[in-house]
XYZ file of C-alpha atoms in Angstrom:
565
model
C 234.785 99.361 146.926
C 237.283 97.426 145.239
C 239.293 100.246 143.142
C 243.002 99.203 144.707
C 242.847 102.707 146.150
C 244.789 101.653 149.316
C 247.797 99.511 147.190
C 248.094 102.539 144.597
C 248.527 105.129 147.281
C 251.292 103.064 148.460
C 252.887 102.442 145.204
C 253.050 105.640 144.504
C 254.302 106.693 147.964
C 257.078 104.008 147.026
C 258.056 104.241 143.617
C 257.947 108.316 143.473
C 258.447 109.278 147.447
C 255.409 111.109 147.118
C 251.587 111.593 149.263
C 248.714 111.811 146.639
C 245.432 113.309 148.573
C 242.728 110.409 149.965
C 239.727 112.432 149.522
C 240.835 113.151 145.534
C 242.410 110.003 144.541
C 239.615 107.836 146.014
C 237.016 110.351 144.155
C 239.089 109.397 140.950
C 239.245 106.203 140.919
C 236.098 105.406 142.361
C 234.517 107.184 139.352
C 236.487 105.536 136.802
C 235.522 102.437 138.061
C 232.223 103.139 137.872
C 231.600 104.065 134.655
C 233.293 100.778 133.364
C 237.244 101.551 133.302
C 238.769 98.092 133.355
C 240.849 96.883 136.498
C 242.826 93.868 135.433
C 245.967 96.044 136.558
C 244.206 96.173 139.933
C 243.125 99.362 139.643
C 240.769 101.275 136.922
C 242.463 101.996 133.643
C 241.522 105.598 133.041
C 241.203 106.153 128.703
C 240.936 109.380 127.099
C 237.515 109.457 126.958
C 236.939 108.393 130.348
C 239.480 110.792 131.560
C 237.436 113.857 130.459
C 233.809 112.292 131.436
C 235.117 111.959 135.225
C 236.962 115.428 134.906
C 234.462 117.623 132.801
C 230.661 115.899 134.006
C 231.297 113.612 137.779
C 233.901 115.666 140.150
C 232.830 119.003 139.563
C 229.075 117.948 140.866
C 230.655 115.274 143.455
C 233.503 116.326 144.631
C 234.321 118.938 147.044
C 238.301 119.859 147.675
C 240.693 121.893 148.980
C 243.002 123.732 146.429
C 245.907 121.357 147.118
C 243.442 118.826 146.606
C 242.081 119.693 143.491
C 246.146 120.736 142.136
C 246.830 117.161 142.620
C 244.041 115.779 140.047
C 246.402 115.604 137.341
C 248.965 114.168 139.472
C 246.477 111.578 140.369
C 245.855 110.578 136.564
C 249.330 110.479 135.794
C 250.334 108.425 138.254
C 247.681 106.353 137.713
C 248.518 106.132 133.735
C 252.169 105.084 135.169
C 250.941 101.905 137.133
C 248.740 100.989 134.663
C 251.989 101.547 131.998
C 254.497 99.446 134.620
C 251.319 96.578 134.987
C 252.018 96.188 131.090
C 248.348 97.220 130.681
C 249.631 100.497 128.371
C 252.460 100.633 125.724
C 254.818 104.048 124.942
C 252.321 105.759 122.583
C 249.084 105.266 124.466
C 250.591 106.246 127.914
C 251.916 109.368 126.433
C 248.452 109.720 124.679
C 246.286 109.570 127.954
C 248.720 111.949 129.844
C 248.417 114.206 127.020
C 244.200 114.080 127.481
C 244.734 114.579 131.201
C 246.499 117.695 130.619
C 243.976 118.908 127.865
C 241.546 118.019 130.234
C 242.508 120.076 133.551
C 241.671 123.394 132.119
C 238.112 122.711 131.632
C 238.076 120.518 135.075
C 238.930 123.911 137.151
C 235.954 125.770 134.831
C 233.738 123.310 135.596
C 234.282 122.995 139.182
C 234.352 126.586 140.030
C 231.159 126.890 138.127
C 228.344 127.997 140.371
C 225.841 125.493 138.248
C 227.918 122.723 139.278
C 227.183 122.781 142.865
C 224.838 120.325 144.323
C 224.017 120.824 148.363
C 226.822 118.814 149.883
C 229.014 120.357 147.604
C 228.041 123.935 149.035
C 228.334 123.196 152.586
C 231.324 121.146 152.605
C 232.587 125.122 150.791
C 231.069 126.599 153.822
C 232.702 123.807 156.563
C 235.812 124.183 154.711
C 235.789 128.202 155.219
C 234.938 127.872 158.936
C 237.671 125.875 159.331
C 235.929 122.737 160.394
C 237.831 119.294 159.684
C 235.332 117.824 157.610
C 236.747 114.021 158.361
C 235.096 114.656 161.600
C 231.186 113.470 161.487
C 231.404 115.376 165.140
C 232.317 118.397 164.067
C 230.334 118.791 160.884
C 227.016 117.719 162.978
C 227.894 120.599 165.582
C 228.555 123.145 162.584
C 225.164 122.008 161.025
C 223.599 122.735 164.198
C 225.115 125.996 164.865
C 224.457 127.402 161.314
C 220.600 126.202 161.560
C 220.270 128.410 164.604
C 221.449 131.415 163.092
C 219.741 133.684 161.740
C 218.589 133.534 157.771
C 219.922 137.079 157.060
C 223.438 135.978 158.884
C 223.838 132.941 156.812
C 225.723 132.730 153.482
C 223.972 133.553 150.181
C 224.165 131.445 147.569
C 226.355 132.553 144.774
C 225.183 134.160 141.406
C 222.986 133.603 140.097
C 222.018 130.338 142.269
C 218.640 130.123 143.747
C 217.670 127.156 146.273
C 215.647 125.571 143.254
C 218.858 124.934 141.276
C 220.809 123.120 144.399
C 217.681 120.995 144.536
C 217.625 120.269 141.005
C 221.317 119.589 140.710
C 221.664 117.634 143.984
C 218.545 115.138 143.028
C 219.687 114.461 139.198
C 223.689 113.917 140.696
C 222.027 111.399 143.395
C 220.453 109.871 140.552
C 223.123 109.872 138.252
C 225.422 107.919 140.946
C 222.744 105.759 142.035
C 222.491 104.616 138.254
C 225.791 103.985 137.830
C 226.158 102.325 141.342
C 223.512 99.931 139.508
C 225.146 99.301 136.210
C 228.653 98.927 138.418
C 226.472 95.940 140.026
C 224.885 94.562 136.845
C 228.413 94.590 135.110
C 229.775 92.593 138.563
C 226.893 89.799 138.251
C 227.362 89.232 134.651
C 231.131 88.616 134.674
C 233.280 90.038 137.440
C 236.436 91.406 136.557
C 239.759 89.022 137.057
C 240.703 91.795 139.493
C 237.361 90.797 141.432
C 233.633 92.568 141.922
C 233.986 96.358 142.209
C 231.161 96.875 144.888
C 230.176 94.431 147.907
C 227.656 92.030 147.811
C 224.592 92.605 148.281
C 221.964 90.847 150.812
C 220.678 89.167 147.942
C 219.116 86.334 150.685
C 216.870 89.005 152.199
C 213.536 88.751 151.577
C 212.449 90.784 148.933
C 216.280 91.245 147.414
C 214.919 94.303 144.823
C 214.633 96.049 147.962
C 217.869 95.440 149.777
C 219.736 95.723 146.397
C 218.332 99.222 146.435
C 219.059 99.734 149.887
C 222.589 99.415 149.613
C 223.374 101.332 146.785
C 221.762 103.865 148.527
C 224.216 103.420 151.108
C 227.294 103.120 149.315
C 226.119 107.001 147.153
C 225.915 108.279 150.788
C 229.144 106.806 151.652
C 230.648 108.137 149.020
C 229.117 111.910 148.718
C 230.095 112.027 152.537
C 233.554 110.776 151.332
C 233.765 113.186 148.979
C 231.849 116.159 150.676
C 232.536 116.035 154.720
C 231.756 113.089 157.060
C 228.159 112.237 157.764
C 226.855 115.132 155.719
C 224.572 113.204 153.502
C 222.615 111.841 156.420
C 222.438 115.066 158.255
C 220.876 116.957 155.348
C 218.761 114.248 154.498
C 217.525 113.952 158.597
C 217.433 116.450 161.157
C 218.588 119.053 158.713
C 216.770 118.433 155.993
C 215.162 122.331 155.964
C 218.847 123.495 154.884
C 218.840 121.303 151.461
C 215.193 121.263 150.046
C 214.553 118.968 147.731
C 212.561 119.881 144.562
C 209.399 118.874 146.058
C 209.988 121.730 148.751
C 210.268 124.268 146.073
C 206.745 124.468 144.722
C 207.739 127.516 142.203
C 210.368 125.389 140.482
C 206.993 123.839 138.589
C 205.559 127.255 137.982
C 209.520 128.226 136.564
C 209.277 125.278 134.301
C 206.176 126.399 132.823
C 207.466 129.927 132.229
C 210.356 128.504 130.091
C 208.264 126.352 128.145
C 206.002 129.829 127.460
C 209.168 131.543 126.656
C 210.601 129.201 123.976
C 207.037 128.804 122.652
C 207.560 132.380 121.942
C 210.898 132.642 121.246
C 212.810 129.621 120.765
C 215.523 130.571 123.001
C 215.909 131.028 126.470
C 218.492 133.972 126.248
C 216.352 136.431 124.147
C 215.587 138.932 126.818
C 212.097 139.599 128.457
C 211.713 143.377 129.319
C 212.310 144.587 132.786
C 209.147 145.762 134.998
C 209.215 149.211 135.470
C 208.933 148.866 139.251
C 209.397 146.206 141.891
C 209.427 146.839 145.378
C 212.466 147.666 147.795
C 213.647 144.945 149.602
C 212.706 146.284 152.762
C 208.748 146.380 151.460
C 208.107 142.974 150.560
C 207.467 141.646 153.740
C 204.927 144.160 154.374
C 202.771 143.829 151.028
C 203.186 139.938 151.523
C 201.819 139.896 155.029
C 199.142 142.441 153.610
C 197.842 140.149 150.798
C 194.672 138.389 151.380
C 195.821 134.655 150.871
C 199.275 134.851 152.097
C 198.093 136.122 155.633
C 195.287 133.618 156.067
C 197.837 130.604 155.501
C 199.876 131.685 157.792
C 197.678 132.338 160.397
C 195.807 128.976 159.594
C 192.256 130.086 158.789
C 191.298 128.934 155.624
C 188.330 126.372 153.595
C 189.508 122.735 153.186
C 189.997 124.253 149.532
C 192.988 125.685 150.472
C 194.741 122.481 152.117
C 196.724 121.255 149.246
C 198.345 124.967 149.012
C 198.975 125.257 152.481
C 200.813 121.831 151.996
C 202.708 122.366 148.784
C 203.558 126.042 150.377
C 204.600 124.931 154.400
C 202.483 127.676 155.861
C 201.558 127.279 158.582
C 204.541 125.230 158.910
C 208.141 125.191 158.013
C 207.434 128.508 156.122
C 206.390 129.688 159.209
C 209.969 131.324 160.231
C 210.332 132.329 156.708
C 207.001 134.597 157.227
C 208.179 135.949 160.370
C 211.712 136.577 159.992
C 212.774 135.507 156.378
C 215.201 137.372 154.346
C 213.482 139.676 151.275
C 215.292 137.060 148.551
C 213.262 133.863 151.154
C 209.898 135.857 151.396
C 210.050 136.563 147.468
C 210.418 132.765 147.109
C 207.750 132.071 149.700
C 205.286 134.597 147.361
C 206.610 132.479 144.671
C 205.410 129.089 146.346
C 202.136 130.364 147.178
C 201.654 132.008 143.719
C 202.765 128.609 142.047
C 200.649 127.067 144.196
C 197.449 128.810 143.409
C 197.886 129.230 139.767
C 198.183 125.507 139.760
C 194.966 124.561 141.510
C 192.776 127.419 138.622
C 191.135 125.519 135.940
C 191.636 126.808 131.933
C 190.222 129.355 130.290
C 188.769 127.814 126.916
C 186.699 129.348 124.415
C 183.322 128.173 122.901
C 184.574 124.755 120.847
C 187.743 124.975 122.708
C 189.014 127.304 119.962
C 191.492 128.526 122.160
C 192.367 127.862 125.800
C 194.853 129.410 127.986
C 195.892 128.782 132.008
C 197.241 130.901 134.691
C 200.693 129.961 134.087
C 200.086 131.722 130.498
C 198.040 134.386 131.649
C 201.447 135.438 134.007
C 204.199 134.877 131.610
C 202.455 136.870 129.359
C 201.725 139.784 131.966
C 205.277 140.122 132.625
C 206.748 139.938 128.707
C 204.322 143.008 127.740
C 207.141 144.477 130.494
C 204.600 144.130 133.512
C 202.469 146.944 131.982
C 198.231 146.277 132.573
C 196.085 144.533 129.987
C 192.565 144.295 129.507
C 190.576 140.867 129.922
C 187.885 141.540 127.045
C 190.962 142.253 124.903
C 193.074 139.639 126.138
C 190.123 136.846 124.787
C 189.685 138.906 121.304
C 193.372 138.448 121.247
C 192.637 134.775 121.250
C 190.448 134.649 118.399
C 190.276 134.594 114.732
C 189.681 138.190 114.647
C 192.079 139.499 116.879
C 193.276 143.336 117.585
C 194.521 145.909 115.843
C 198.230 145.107 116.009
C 199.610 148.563 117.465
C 197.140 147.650 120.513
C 197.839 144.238 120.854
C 200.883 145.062 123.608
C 199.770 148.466 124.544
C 199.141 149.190 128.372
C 195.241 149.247 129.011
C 193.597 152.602 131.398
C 193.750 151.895 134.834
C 190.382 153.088 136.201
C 189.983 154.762 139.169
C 187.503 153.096 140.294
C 185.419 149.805 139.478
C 182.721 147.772 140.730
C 183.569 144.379 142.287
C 182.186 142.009 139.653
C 183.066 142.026 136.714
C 181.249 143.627 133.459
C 182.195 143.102 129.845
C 182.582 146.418 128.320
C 180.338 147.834 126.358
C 180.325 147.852 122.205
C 181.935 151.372 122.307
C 184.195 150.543 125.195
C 185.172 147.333 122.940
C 185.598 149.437 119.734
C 188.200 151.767 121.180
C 190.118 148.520 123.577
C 190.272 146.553 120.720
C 191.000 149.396 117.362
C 188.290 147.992 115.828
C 185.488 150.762 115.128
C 181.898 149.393 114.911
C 181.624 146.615 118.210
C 178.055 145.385 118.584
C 176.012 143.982 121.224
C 176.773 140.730 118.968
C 180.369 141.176 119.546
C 180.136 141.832 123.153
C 177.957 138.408 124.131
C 180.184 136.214 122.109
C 183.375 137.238 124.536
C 181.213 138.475 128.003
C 181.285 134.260 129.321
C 185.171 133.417 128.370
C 185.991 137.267 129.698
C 183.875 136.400 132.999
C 185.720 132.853 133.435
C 189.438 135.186 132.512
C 188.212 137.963 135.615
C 187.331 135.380 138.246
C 190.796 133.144 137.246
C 192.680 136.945 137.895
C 190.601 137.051 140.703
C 191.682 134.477 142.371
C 195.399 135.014 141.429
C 194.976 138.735 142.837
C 194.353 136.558 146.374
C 198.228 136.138 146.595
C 199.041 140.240 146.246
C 200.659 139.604 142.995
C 197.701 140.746 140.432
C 195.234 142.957 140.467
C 191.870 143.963 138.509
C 190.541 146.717 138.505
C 187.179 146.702 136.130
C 188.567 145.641 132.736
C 192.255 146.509 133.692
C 194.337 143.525 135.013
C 198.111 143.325 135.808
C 200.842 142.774 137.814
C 201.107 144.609 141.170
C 204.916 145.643 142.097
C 205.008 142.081 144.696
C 204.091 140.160 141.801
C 206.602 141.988 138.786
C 209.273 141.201 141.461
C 208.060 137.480 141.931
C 207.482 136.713 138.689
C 210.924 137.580 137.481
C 212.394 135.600 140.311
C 209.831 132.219 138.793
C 211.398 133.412 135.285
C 215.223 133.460 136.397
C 214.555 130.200 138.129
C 213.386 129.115 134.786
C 216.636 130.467 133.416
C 214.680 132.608 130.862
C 216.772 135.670 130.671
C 215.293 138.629 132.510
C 216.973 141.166 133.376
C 216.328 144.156 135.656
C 216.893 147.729 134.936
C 219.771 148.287 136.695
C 221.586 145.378 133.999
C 219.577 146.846 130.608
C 221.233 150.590 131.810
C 224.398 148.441 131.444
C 223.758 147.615 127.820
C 226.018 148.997 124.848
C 224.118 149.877 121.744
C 223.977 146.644 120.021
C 223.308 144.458 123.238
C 220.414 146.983 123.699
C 219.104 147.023 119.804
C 219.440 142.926 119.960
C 217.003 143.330 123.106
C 214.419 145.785 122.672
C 213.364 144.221 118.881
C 211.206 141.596 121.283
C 209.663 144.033 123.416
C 206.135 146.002 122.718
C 207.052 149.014 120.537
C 206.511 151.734 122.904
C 208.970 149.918 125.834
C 211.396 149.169 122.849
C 210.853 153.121 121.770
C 211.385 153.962 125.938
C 214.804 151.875 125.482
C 216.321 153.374 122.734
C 215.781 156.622 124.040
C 216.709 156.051 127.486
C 220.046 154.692 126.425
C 220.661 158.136 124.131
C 219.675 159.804 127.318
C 221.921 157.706 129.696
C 224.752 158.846 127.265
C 223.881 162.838 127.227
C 221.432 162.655 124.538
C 224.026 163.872 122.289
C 225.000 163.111 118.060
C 227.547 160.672 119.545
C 224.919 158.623 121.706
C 222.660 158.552 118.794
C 225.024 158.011 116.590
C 226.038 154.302 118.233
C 222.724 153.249 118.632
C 221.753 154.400 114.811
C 224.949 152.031 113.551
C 223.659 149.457 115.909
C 220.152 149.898 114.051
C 221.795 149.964 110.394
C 224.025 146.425 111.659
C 221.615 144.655 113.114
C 218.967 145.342 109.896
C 221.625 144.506 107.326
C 221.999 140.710 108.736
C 217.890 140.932 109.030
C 215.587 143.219 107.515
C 213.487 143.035 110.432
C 215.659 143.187 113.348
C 214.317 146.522 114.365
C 211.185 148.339 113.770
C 212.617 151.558 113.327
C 209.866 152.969 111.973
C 207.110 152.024 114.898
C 210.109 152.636 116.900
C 210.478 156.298 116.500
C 207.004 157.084 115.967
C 206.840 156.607 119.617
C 209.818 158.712 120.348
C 209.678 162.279 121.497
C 211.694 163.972 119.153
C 211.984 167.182 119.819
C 214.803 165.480 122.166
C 217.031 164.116 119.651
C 219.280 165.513 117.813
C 219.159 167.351 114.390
């Protein structure tokens, strides 16, 4: 690419006695460039504005560096301010201008590319090639280290950093690509319509070929691999894109990412914001367990062992078992076989038609019928209720998010309950048979869609009585972090000060909001001083809005003979 990289490095190795980094100042300039810098000085004429687009929103997602590397960003830019001053392209006041933006940029620069969210695959192995020690200039070596690390072991490699998953590297990584590809493209478009006096920034392209759309495309594509490998470690790109391709899953290898989109959309529909906290389940399994209740669940072991209906095709697809997810099954990591529960749970909640009511008054998928399981705090529901919930009449409000009797024991198929059964479900004294048939064909339709969900070991029914199992608390608030809903676990809302925990709990069913309140008291000693902070958090939070707590239902629900006078 024509950028002048080569002459500048030069000049400034001249005129200051002085090495600027390769890998850095070709990432720099090559970004200017592209998004439009001029170049009639022979090299791109970096502006305020562009300065802190290429440090705040490109390098930290493109470029991976050493520390000395990234330390000599600003000298890069300032340097680069200089030629373009001593090319008569900048006078006194703007030079000192743009090196003042380059120095109010840098702060933000190291934030941002420190910032887990930033990273993009290449990104995080040209971390883990720079750790080993491996020259990453060497296409060689990085193959061989590629090769090595896919041979070890999953619970030997790396973890991603918090509070990463695989689905956000996949994300990030294909909307970078894009981003580079579409400013590869407008670098081109700017080229053909009038080149710059300093001459076209990118090569020309085999316009002659026969069917030109296609080899224009072509070699952009080649020139963002250049450059990621440029910027990452040699030959990289190509490796994770070929024969390595299982270490950097795209998004269409992560079938839960859809599922995790669906939960945010549910939570905002709700809320409005993805930070207002979802309660915590009150029990997920150990890590050590989940192998064993996936491998146990109905669904999950027929995939894997290849003996299912034509049906089941498409999941077995989306979900790589048998297949790729095949090592996963056998010898995955807790954190890989949670995700693989999450793929096959995504996959069959997908594939489950609507539940819709007579006139379509109200319809509702699996997708809802799980986010809404696991923001009641995981606790059971009941399907009969669940549809009166749905309609005009509703439930009595103080049972609308109260945790429905497990049975003991139920018959198979379903039955709607009966008008008495309804009456005490629902808080509404007087059900009739009348009452009954208008919900039994929608509650039927709800039973056999958490039937078919209970196939994965994540639900189960029992009767009426429908929840999450343990597997499937633990899965679903893996979908809903991948969503980047805010969900914490128990161990985090323990961690809570009074306020964080009042702000919390006023979204949560009454009685787990009550079981909060009281638990942090009791985490402090249950003593006037523990009470006393969470009572001023109460009397804050309710005088900037009247109904920021629900004291009232709150400690209705509280065993008081525990608190004190």
């Amino acid at each position: 690419m024509n950028t002048g990289r080569d002459d500048f490095l030069t000049w400034v190795s001249r005129e200051r006695g002085a090495a600027l980094p390769v890998r850095t100042t070709d990432a720099v300039l090559t970004m200017l460039a592209l998004r439009g810098a001029e170049r009639r000085a022979g090299v791109p004429e970096p502006t305020p504005q562009l300065v802190r687009q290429v440090l705040h929103e490109d390098l930290p997602q493109l470029l991976y560096a050493g520390d000395e590397e990234l330390d000599a960003v600003p000298a890069v830019l300032t340097a680069l301010a200089d030629r373009v001053r001593a090319a008569g392209r900048l006078n006194a006041k703007r030079h000192a201008k743009l090196v003042a933006a380059v120095e109010e940029a840098v702060p933000e620069f190291r934030r941002a590319t420190a910032d887990p969210l930033n990273l993009t695959w290449p990104r995080w192995y040209a971390s883990l090639l720079s750790a080993d020690g491996v020259d990453r200039d060497d296409a060689d070596a990085v193959r061989a280290w590629l090769d090595a690390h896919e041979s070890t072991p999953h619970a030997e490699r790396p973890a991603l950093p918090e509070p990463l998953h695989r689905s956000d590297l996949a994300d990030r990584t294909f909307s970078v690509r894009a981003r580079l590809t579409e400013a590869l493209l407008e670098a081109f478009a700017r080229d053909t319509r009038a080149a710059s006096p300093a001459g076209p920034l990118l090569p020309a392209p085999p316009l002659d070929a026969d069917r030109p759309d296609d080899a224009l495309t072509g070699e952009l594509d080649h020139i963002a691999v250049e450059l990621t490998d440029r910027w990452t470690a040699a030959g990289l790109e190509g490796e994770l894109t070929g024969r390595h391709a299982s270490l950097a899953p795209g998004p269409e290898a992560v079938p839960h990412a859809s599922l995790a989109d669906h939960m945010l959309d549910e939570h905002l529909d709700y809320y409005g914001d993805s930070a207002v906290p979802l309660p915590p389940p009150a029990a997920v399994p150990a890590p050590d367990e989940i192998q064993g209740l996936l491998h146990a669940a109905p669904l999950p072991a027929a995939l894997a062992s290849g003996n299912f209906d034509d049906e089941l095709r498409e999941v077995s697809e989306r979900c790589g078992l048998p297949g790729p997810a095949s090592e996963v099954w056998t010898a995955g990591t807790p954190q890989e076989l949670l995700e693989l529960a999450a793929d096959i749970l995504a996959a069959q909640a997908e594939r489950l038609p609507p539940v819709t009511g007579p006139e379509d008054a109200y319809s509702f998928d699996a997708a809802h019928l799980l986010y809404s399981l696991y923001e009641r705090g995981s606790t059971p529901d009941s399907v009969a209720r669940k549809i009166c919930d749905a309609k005009d009449d509703g439930v009595a409000p103080e049972l609308e998010d109260a945790p429905a009797p497990v049975p003991g024991s139920a018959p198979a198929a379903y039955e709607t309950p009966s008008p008495d059964e309804l009456s005490v479900l629902l808080g509404m004294p007087g059900r009739t048979e009348e009452d009954r048939a208008e919900i039994d064909a929608p509650a039927k339709g709800l039973a056999a869609v958490v039937d078919q969900l209970a196939l994965t070991g994540c639900l189960f029914r029992t009767g009426d009585t429908y929840g999450l199992t343990p597997l499937g608390a633990a899965v679903m608030r893996h979908v809903i972090t991948v969503g980047h809903v805010a969900a914490p676990d128990q161990e985090t809302v323990a961690g809570w000060d009074a306020a964080q925990t009042v702000a919390a709990v006023r979204h949560w069913p009454t009685q787990l909001a009550a079981s909060a309140l009281a638990a942090f008291a009791d985490r402090r000693g249950g003593t006037d001083q523990a009470w006393k902070e969470l009572l001023d958090a109460v009397a804050a939070a309710r005088s900037e809005d009247a109904n920021a707590a629900r004291t009232a239902e709150y400690f209705a629900q509280l065993d008081r003979a525990g608190v004190p006078t």
